[in-house]
Coordinates of C-alpha atoms in Angstrom, one line a residue:
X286 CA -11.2 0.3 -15.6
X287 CA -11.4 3.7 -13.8
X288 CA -11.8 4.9 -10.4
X289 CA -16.4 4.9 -11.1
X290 CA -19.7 3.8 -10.9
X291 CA -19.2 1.6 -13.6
X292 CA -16.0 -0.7 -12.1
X293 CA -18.6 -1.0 -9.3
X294 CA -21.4 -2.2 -11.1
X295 CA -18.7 -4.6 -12.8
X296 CA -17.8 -6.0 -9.2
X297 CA -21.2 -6.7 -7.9
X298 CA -21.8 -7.9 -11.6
X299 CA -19.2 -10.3 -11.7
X300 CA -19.3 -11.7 -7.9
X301 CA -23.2 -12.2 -8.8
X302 CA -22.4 -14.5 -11.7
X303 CA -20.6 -17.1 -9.2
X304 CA -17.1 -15.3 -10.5
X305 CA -13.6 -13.8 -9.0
X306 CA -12.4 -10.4 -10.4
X307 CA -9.5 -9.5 -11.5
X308 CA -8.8 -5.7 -11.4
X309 CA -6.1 -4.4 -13.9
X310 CA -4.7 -1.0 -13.7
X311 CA -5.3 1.3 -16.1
X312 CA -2.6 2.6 -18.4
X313 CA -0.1 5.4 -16.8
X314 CA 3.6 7.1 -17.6
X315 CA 4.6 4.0 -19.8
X316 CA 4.4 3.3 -23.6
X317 CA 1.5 1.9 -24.8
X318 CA 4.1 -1.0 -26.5
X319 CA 4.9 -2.0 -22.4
X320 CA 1.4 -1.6 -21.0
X321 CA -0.1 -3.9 -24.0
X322 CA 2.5 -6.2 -23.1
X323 CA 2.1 -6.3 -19.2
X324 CA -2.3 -6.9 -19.7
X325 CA -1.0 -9.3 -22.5
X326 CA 0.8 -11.2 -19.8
X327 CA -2.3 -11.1 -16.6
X328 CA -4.3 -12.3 -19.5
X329 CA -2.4 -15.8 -20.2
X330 CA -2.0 -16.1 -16.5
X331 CA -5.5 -15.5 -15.4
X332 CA -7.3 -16.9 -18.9
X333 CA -10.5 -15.0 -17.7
X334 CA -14.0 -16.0 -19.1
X335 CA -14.8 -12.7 -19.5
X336 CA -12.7 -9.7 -19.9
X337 CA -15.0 -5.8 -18.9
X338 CA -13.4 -2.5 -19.7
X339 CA -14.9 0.8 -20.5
X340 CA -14.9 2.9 -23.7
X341 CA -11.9 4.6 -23.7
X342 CA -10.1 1.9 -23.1
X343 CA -11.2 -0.6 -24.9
X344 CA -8.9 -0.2 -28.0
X345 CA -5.9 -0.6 -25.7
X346 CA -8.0 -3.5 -24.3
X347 CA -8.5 -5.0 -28.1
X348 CA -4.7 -4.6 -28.6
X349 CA -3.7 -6.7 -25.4
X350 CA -6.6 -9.5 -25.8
X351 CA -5.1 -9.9 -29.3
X352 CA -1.2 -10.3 -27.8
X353 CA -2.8 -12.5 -25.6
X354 CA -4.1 -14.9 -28.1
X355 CA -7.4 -14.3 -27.6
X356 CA -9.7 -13.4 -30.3
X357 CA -12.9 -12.8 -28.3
X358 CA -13.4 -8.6 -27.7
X359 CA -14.0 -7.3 -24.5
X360 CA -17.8 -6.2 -23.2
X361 CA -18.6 -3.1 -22.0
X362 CA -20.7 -2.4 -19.0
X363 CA -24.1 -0.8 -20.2
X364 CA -25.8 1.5 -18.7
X365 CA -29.5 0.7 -19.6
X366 CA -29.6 -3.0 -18.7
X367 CA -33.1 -4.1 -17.4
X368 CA -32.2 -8.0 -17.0
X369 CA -31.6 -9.3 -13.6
X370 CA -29.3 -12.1 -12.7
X371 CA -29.7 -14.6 -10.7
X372 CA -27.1 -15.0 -7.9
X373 CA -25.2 -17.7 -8.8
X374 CA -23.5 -19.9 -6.2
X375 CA -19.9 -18.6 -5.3
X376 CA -16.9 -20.5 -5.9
X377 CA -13.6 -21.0 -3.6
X378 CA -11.9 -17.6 -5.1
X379 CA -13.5 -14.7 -4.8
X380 CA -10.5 -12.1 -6.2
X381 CA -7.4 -12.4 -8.5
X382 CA -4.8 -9.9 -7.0
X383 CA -1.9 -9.3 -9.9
X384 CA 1.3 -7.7 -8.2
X385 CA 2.8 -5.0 -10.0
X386 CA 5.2 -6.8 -11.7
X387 CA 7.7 -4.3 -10.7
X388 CA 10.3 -7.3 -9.6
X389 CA 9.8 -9.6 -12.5
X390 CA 6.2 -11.1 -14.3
X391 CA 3.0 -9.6 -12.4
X392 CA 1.9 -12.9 -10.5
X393 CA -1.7 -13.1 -9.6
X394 CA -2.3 -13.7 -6.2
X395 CA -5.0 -16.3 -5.4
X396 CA -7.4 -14.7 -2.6
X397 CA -10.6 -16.8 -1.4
X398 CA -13.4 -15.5 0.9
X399 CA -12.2 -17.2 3.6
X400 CA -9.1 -15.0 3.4
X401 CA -11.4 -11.8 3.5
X402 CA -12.9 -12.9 5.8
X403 CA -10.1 -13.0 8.1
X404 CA -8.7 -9.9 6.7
X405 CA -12.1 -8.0 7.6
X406 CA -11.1 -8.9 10.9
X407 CA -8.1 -7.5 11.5
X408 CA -8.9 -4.3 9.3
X409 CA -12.2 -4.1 12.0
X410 CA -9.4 -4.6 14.4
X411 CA -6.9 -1.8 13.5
X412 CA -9.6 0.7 12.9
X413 CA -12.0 0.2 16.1
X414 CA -14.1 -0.1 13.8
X415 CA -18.2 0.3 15.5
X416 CA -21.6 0.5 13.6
X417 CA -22.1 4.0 12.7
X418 CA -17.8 4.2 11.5
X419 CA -17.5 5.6 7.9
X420 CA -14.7 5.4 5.3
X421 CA -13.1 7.7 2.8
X422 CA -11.1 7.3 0.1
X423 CA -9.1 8.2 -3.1
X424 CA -7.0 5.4 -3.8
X425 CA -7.7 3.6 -7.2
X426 CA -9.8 0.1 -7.0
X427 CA -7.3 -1.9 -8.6
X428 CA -4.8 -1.5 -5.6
X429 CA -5.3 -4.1 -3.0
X430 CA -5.5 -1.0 -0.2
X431 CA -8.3 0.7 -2.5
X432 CA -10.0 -2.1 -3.4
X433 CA -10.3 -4.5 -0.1
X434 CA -9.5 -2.1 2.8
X435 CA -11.2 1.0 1.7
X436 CA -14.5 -0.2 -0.7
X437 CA -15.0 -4.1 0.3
X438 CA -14.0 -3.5 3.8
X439 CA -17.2 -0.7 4.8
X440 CA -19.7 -2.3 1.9
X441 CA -19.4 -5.1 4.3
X442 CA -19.7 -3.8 7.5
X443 CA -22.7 -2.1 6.2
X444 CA -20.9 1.5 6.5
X445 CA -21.1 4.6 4.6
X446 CA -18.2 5.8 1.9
X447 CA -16.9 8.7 0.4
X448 CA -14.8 7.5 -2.5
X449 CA -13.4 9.9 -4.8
X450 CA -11.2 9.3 -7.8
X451 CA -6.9 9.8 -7.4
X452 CA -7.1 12.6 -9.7
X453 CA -10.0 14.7 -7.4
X454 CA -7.6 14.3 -4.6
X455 CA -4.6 15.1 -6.4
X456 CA -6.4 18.9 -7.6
X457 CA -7.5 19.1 -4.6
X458 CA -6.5 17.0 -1.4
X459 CA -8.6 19.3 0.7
X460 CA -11.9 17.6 -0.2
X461 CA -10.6 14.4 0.8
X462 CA -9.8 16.3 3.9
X463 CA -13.2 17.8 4.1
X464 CA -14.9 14.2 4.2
X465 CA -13.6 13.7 8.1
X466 CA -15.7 16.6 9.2
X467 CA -17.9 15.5 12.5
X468 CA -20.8 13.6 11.2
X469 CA -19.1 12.1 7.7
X470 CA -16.0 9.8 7.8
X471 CA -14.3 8.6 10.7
X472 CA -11.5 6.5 9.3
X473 CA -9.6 5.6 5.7
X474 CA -6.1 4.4 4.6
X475 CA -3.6 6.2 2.4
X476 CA 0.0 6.3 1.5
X477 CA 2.5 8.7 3.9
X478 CA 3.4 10.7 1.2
X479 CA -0.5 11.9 0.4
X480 CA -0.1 13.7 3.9
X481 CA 3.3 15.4 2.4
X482 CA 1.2 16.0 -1.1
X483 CA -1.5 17.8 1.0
X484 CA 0.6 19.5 3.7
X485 CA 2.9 21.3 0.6
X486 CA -0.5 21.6 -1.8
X487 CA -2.8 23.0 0.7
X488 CA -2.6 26.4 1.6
X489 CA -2.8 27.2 5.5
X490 CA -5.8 29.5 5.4
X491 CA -8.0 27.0 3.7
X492 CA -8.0 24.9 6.8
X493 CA -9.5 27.3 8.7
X494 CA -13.0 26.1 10.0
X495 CA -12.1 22.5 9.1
X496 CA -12.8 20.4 11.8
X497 CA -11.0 16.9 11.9
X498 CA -11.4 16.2 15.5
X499 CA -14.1 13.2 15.0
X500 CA -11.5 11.6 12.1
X501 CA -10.9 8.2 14.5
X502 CA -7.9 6.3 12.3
X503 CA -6.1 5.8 8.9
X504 CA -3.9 3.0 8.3
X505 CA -0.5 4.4 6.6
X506 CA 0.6 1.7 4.5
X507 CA 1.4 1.1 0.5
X508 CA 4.9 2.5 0.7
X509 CA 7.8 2.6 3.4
X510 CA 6.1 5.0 6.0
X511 CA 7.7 8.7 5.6
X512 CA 7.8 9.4 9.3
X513 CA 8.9 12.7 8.3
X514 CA 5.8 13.4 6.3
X515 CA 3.5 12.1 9.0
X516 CA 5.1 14.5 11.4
X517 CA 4.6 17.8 9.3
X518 CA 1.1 17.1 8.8
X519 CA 0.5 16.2 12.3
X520 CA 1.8 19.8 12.7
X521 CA 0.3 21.5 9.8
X522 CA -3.2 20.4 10.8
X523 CA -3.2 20.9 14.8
X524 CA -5.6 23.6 14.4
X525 CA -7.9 21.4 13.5
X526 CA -8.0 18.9 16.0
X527 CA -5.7 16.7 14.3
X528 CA -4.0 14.0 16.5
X529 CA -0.8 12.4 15.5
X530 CA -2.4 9.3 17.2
X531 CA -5.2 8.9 14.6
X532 CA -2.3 6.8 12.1
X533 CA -1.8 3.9 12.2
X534 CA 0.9 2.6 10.3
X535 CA 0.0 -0.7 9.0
X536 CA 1.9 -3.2 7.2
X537 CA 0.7 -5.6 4.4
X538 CA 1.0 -7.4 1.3
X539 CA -1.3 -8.6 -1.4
X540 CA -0.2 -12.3 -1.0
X541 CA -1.7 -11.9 2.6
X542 CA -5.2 -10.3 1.2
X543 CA -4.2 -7.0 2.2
X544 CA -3.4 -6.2 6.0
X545 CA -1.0 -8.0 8.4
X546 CA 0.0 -5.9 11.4
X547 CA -1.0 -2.3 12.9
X548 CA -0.5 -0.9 16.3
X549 CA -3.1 -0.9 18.6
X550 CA -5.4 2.0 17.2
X551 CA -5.1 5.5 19.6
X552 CA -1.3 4.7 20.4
X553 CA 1.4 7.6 19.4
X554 CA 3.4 5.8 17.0
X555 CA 6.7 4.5 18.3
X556 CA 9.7 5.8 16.1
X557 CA 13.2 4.3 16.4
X558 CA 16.6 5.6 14.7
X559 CA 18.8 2.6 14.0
X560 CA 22.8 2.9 13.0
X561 CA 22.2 2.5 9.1
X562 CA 26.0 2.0 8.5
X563 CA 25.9 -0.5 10.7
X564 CA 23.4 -3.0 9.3
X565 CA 24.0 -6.8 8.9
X566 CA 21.4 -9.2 7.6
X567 CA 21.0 -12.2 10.8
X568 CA 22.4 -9.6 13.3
X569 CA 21.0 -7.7 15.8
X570 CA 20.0 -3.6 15.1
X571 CA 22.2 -1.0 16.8
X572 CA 19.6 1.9 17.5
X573 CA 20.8 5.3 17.9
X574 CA 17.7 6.8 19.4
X575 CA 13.8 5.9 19.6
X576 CA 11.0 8.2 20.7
X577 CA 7.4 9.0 19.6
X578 CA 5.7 10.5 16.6
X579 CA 5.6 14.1 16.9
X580 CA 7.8 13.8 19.6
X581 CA 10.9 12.8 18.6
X582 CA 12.9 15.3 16.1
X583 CA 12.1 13.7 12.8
X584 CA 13.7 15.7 9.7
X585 CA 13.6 14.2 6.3
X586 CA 16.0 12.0 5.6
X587 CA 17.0 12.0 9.1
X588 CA 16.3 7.7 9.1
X589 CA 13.5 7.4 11.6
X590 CA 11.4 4.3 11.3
X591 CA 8.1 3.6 12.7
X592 CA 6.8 0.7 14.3
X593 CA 3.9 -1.2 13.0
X594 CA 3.1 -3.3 16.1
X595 CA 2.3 -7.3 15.9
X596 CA -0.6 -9.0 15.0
X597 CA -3.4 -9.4 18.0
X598 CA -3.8 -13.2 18.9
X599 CA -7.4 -12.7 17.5
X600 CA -6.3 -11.7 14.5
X601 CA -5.2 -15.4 13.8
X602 CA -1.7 -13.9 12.3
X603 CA 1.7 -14.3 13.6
X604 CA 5.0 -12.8 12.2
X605 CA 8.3 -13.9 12.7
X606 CA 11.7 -12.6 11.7
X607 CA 14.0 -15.5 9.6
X608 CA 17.3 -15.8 8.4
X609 CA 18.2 -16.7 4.7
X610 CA 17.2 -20.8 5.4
X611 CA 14.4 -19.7 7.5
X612 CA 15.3 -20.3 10.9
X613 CA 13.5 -17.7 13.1
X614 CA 16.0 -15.0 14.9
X615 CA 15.5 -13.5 18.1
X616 CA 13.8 -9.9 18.7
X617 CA 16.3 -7.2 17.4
X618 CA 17.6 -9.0 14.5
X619 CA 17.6 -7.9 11.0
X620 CA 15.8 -10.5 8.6
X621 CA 13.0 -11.6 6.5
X622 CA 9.7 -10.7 7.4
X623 CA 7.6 -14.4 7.1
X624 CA 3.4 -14.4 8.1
X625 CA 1.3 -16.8 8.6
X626 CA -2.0 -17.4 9.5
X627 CA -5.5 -17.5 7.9
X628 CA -5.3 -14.0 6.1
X629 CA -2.2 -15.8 3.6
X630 CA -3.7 -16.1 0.5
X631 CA -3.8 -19.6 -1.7
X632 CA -0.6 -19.1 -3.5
X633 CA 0.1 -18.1 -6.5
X634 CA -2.0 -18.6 -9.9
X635 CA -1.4 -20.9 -12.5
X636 CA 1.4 -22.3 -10.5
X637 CA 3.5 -19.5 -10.5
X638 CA 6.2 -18.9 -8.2
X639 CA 7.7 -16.0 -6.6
X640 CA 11.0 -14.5 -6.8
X641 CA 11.4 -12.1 -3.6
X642 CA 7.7 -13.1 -1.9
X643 CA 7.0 -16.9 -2.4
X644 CA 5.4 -19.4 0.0
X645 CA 7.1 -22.0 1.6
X646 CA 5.0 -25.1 3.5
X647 CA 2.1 -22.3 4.1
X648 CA 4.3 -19.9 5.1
X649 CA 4.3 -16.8 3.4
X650 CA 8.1 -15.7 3.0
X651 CA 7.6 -11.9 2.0
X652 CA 10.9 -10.8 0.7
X653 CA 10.6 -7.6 3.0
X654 CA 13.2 -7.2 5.8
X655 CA 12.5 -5.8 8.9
X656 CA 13.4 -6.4 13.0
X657 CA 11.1 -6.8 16.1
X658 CA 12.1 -4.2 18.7
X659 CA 9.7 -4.0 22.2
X660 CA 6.6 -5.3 20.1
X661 CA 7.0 -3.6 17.0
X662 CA 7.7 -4.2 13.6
X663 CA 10.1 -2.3 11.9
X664 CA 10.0 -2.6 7.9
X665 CA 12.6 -1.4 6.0
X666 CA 11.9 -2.4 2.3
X667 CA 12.2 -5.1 -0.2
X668 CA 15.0 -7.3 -0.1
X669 CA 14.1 -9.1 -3.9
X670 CA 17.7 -7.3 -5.0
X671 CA 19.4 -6.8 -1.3
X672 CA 23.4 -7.0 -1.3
X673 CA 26.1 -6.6 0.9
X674 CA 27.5 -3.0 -0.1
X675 CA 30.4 -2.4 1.7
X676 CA 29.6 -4.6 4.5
X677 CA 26.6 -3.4 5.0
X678 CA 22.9 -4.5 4.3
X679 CA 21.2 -3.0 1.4
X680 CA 18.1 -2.6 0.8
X681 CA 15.8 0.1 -1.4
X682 CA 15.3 1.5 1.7
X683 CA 18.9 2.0 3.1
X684 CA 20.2 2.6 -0.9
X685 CA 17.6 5.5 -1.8
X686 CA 16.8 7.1 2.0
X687 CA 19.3 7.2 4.4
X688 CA 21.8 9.9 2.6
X689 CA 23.1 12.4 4.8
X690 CA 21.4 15.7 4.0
X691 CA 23.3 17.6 1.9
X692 CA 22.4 22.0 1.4
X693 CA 20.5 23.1 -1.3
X694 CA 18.0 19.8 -1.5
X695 CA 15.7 17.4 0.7
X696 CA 17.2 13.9 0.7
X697 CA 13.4 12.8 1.8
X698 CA 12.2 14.1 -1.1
X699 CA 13.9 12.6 -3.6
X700 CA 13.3 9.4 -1.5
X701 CA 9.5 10.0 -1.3
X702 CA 9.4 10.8 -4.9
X703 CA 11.1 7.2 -5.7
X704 CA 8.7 5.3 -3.4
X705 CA 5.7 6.8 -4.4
X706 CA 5.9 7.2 -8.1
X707 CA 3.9 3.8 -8.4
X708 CA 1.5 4.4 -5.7
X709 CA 0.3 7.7 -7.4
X710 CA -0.6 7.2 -11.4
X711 CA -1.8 9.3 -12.7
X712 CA -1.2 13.0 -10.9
X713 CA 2.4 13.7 -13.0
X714 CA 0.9 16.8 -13.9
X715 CA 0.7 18.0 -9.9
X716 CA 3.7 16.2 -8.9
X717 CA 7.5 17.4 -7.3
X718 CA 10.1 16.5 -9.7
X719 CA 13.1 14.7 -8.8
X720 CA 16.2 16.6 -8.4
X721 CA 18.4 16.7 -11.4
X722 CA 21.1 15.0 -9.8
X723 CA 20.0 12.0 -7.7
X724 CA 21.2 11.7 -4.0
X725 CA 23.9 10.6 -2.6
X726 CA 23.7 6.9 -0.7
X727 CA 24.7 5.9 2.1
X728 CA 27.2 3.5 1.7
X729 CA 27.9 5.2 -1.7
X730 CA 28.4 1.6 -3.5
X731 CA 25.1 0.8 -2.3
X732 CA 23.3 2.9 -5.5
X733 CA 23.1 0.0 -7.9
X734 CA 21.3 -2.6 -5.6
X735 CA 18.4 -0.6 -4.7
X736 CA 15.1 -2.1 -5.0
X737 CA 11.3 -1.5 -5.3
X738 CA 9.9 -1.2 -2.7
X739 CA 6.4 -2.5 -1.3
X740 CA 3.4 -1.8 -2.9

């Protein structure tokens, strides 16, 4: 269902009834033929009692249920209904999480209340978060980031929210803009490249009178951070009382509810440069500069990173670096980002397993690498399809990202464009096109082994 009053009535509905949810995106760019076929597939895994959609989707809806094997229809919320339910009692799960699928099978993540619980905290954490905080948003509720951070999160808390749909934001980013004004939202959570979307869309004079100077945090996550991006919109807004310290760039993953690590909120970001060429899975990171956001020079595609700090011993979280038989490796060391802590969620449903992310003896072995440098995580991307390329380590990150920049194009562009396809349905009609002729990669071998990355 849609970004709307009635996917809200739904979850309330549904958690009422003693039931988890378990959001599906709506259809996108692909054929219907591949979207029938991927709701098809969360239907056999999750084999709901019950499956909601709206009007105009329900013929897609009818189509999948069908592939499914199913040959119930689907109900559709009504507007008029004057019976009230009786709270049921809840059970252990309280949500259904499907990945997007976009390294094999979506695989529905099993998430209890315990583990939102937990995660509450450490979003309360990250955010500062005091009675009286507000949220906005335009991210879609069937993302893990719209759904739990930005809508569950402040509903709980007993906070206020301005939630728009993707599509308001994408004609006009401005109004989400408008929503930090002093006396409305203090804090929300996007993807970097909405801050390069707004910066380019937004034109200069329109900001004037804006007043952003009360807007306290907003966790930067979904999508390898474009330091670049967060930068020029650091700059493009200064006017307005703006502070490159109000992001926090937070990393997190559905099969650990939602959030995992952020740096202490009010901080400058960190930013590091490593030696990209020089990469090697188990061995320490060769850094050719580090600095801090806004600070340091950071041109697109010039390979900054930015740190995402480490859990606080509150937070009931710890991270740790491992090789490719788990053994933990010292600070500075390139390898695969593994969590665990009360947050992890309860596997996998229907005994599935995962390819890149899995868990192993209630670990969760996320299938992202990434290094520890002076308290901070450093991501750099998935590693589901990382190879040696040329004796280097490849990842989506180092394969689509780190090319030299080259005249004539933007070589974090056409990156940002690649990472942030997925994290945007829906806007093709406002979006930058990718250049043509795709960039060059640094190694050049490395093109065929890049990999999704998070999302």
């Amino acid at each position: 269902m849609p970004t709307g009053y009635p996917v809200l009535t739904v979850i309330y509905g549904v958690w009422a009834a003693g039931a988890a949810i378990c959001p599906v995106v709506p259809p996108s760019f692909q054929r219907e033929d591949e979207y029938v076929a991927h709701v098809a597939a969360i239907l056999e895994q999750a084999q709901p009692s019950l499956v909601v959609t709206s009007a105009g989707l329900e013929p897609v809806a009818v189509r999948a249920m069908a592939a499914a094997g199913r040959s119930d229809k689907p109900l559709l919320p009504c507007a008029d209904a004057t019976d009230e339910l009786t709270p049921q009692p809840r059970g252990e799960l309280a949500l259904l999480q499907f990945t997007s699928g976009s390294t094999g099978r979506p695989r529905g993540v099993r998430v209890t209340w315990d583990n939102l619980a937990a995660n509450f905290r450490i979003i309360a954490r990250m955010n500062a978060w005091r009675d009286g905080d507000a949220m906005a948003s335009w991210l879609p509720l069937y993302h893990d980031m719209g759904l739990i951070g930005l809508f569950l999160f402040p509903i709980c808390h007993q906070g206020s929210l301005w939630l728009m749909r993707p599509d308001q934001f994408i004609r006009d980013p401005l109004r989400w803009l408008a929503c930090f004004a002093p006396g409305k939202a203090t804090a929300s959570a996007s993807p970097s490249f909405a801050f390069a979307y707004a910066t380019r869309r937004v034109k200069p004079e329109r900001l004037a009178g804006l007043d952003l100077t009360e807007w306290k945090s907003v966790c930067i996550g979904a999508e390898t951070t474009d330091v670049a991006a967060l930068a020029g919109f650091a700059r493009f807004a200064a006017g307005t009382g703006f502070r490159p310290q109000t992001f926090q760039p937070s990393y997190g993953l559905a099969e650990c509810t939602l959030a995992v690590t952020s740096p202490p909120p009010g901080e400058l970001s960190e930013v590091v440069r490593p030696d990209w060429a020089k990469l090697r899975f188990g061995e320490p990171v060769q850094l050719d500069a580090k600095g801090r956001l806004s600070e340091a020079d950071t041109p697109p595609g010039s390979g900054w990173m930015i740190g995402h700090g480490l859990p606080d011993p509150a937070d009931g979280l710890t991270v740790r670096l491992v090789d490719h038989d788990g053994r933990e490796l010292p600070d500075g060391c390139l390898g695969e980002i593994a969590v665990r802590g009360s947050s992890v969620a309860a596997g996998y449903h229907a005994g599935r397993e995962g390819v890149s992310s899995r868990f192993v003896d209630g670990e969760l072995r996320t299938g992202d690498a990434g290094f520890l440098h002076e308290g901070q995580l450093y991501v750099l991307g998935r590693m589901g399809r990382a190879s040696s390329c040329a004796g280097a380590t490849c990842t989506s990150r180092t394969s689509t990202s780190r090319s030299p920049p080259r005249p004539g194009w933007n070589a974090g562009a056409s990156s940002w464009w690649a990472r942030s396809v997925r994290a945007a349905r829906g806007w093709s009609s406002s979006s930058r096109r990718a250049p043509a002729r795709g960039p060059r990669t640094w190694p050049p071998s490395c093109a065929a082994s890049s990999a999704p990355t998070r999302s």
